[in-house]
PDB file of C-alpha atoms in Angstrom:
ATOM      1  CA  UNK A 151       0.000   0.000   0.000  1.00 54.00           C
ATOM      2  CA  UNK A 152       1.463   3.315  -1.153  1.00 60.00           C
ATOM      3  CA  UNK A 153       1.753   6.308   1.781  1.00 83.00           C
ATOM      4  CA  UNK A 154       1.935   9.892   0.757  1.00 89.00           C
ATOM      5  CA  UNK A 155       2.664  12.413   3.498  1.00 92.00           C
ATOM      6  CA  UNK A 156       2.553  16.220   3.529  1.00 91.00           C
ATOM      7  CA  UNK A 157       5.067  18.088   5.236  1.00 93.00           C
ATOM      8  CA  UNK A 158       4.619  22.181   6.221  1.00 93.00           C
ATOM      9  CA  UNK A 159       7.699  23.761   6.940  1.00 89.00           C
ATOM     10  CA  UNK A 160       9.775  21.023   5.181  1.00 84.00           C
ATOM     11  CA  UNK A 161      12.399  23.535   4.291  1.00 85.00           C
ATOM     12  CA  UNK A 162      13.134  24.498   8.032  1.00 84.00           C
ATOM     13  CA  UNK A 163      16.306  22.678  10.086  1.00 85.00           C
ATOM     14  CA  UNK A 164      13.874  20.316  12.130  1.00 88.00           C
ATOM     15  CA  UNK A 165      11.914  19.487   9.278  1.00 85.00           C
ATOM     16  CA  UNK A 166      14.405  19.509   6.191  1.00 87.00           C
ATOM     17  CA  UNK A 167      15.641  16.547   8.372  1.00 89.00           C
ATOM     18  CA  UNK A 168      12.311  15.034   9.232  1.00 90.00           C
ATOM     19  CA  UNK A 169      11.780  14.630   4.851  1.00 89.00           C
ATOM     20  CA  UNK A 170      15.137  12.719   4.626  1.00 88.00           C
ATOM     21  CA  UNK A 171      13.708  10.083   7.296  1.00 87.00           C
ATOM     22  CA  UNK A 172      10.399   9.581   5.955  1.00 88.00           C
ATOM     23  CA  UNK A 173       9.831   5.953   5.018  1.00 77.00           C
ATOM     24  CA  UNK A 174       7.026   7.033   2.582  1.00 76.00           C
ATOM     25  CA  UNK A 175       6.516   6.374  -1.261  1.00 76.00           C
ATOM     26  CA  UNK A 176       5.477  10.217  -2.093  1.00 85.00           C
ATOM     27  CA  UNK A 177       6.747  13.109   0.312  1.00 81.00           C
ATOM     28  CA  UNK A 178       5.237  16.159  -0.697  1.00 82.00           C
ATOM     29  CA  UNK A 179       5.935  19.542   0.701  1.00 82.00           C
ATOM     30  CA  UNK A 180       4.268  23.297   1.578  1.00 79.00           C
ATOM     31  CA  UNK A 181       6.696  25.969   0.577  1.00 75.00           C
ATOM     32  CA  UNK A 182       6.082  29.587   0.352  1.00 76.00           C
ATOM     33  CA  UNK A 183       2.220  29.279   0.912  1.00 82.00           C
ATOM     34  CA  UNK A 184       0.098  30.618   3.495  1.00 90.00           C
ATOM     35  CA  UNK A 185      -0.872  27.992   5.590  1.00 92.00           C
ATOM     36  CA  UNK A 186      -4.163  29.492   6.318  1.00 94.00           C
ATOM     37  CA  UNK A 187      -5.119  29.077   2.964  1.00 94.00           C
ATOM     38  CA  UNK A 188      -3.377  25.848   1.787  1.00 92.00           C
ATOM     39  CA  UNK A 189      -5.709  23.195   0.372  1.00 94.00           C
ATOM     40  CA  UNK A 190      -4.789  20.248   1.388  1.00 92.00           C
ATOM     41  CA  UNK A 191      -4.820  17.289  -1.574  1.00 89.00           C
ATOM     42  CA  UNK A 192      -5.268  13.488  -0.355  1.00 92.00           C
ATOM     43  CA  UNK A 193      -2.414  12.858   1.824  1.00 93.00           C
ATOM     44  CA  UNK A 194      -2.041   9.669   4.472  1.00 93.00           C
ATOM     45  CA  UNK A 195      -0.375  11.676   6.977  1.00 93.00           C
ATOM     46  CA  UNK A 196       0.466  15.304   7.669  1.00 95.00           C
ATOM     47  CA  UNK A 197       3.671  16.825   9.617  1.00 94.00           C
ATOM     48  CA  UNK A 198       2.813  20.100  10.017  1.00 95.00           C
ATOM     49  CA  UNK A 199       5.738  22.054  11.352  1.00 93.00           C
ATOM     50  CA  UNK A 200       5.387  25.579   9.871  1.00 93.00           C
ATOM     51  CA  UNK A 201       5.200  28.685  11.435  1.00 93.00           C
ATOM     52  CA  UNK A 202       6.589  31.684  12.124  1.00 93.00           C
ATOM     53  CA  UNK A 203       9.334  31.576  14.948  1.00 89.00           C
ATOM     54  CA  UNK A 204      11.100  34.224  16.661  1.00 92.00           C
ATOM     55  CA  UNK A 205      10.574  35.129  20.239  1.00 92.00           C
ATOM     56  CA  UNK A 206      12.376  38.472  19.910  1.00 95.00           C
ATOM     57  CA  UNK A 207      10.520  39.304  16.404  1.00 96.00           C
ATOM     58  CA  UNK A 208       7.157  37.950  17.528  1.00 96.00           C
ATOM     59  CA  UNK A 209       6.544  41.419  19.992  1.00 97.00           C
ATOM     60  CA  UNK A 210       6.535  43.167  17.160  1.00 97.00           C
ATOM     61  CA  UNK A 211       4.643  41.439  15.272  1.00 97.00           C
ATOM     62  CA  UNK A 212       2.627  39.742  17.270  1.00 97.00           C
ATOM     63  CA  UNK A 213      -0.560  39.206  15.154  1.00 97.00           C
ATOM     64  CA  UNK A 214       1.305  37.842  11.782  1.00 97.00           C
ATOM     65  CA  UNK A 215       2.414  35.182  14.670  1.00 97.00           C
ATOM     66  CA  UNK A 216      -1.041  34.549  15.580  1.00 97.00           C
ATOM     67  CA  UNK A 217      -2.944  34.175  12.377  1.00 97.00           C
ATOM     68  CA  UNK A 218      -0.217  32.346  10.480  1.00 95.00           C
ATOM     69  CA  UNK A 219       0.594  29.335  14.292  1.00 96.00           C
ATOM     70  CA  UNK A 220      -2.651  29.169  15.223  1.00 97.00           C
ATOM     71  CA  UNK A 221      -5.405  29.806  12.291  1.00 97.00           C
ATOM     72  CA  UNK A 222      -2.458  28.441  10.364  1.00 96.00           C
ATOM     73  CA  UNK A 223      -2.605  25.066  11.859  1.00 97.00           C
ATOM     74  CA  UNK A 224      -6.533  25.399  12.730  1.00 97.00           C
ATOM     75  CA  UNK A 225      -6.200  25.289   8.284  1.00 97.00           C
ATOM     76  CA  UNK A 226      -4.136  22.225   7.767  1.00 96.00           C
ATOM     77  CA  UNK A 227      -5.938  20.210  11.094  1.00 96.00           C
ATOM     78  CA  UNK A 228      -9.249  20.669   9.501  1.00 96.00           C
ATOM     79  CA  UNK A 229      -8.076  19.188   6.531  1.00 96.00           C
ATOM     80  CA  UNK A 230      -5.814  16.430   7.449  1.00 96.00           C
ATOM     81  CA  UNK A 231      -6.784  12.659   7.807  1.00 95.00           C
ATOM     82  CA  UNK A 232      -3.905  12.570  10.202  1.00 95.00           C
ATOM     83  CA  UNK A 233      -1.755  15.342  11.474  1.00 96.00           C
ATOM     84  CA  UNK A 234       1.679  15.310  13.225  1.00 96.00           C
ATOM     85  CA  UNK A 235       1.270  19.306  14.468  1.00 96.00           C
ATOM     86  CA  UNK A 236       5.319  19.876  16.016  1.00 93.00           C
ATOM     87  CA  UNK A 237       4.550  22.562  18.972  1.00 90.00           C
ATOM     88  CA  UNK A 238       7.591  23.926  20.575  1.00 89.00           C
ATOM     89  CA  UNK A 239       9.255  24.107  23.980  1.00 87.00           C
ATOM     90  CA  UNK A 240       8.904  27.648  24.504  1.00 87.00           C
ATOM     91  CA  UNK A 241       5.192  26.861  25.299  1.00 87.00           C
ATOM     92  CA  UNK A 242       6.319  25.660  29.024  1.00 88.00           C
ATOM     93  CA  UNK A 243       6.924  28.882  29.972  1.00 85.00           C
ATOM     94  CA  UNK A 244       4.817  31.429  27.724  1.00 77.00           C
ATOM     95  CA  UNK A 245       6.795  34.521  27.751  1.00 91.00           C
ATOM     96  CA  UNK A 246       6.111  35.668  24.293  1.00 95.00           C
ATOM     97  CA  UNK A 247       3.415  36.023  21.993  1.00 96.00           C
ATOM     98  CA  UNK A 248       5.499  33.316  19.829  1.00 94.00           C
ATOM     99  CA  UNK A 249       5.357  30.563  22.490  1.00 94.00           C
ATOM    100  CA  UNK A 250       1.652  31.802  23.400  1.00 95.00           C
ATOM    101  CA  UNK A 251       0.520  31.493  19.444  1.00 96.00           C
ATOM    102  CA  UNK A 252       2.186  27.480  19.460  1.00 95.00           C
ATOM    103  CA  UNK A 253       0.028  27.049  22.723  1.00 95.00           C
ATOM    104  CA  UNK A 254      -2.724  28.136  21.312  1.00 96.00           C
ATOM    105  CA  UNK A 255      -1.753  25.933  18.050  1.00 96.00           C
ATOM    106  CA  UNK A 256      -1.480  23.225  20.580  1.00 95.00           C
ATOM    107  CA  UNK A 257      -5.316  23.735  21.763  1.00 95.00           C
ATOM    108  CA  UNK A 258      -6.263  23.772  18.024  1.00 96.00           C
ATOM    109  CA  UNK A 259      -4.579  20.272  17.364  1.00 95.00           C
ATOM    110  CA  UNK A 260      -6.408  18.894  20.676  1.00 94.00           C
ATOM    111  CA  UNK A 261      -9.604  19.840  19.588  1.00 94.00           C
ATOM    112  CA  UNK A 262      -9.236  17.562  16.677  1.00 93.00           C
ATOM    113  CA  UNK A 263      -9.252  13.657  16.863  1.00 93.00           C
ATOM    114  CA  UNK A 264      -6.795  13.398  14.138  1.00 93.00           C
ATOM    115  CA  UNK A 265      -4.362  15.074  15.670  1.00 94.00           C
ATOM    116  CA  UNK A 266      -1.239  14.528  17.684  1.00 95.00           C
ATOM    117  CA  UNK A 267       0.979  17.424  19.548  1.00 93.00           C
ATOM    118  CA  UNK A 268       4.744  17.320  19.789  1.00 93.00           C
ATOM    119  CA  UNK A 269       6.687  19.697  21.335  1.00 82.00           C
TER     120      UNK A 269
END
């Protein structure tokens, strides 16, 4: 049976590596889109790992870091048979509106049933 995974934010250093590991007979990936507007096509799995990241960058900016973490992933989570959403660890301590918009990502992925967090 042929598997065909999705991967947002492929590019990136966490998930550039994630692609090369991939066991899967099709590895597709989200570049230079906005992931609030993506349409998903038929995919087995989805590793959703982009977003925008900067701690320092996100106080300026704090509401491109909300719509594009958390209506970002709300996008892909809706659409996914399964997703892999990759939080980060700067949600433990919530200091900036970057680790508050991958908490709030977080929340999104719980609320669906297709959906599991890492962080």
């Amino acid at each position: 049976m042929a598997s065909k995974a999705l991967v947002t934010g492929g590019k990136g250093f966490i998930g550039s590596r994630l692609v090369r590991y991939l066991k899967c007979d099709s590895i597709d990936l989200v570049d230079g889109q906005d992931v609030r507007k993506v349409k998903l096509g038929d995919y087995d799995i989805v590793y959703h790992l982009a977003a925008l990241r900067s701690v320092p960058r996100s106080f300026n900016e704090a509401r491109a870091f909300f719509d594009t973490n958390v209506w970002g992933t709300f996008n892909i989570a809706k659409q996914a048979k399964r997703l892999v959403n990759i939080s980060s660890s700067s949600v433990y301590t919530a200091k900036s509106p970057y680790a508050v918009s991958k908490a709030c990502a977080e929340a999104v992925g719980s609320c669906h049933q297709n959906c599991v967090n890492l962080k």
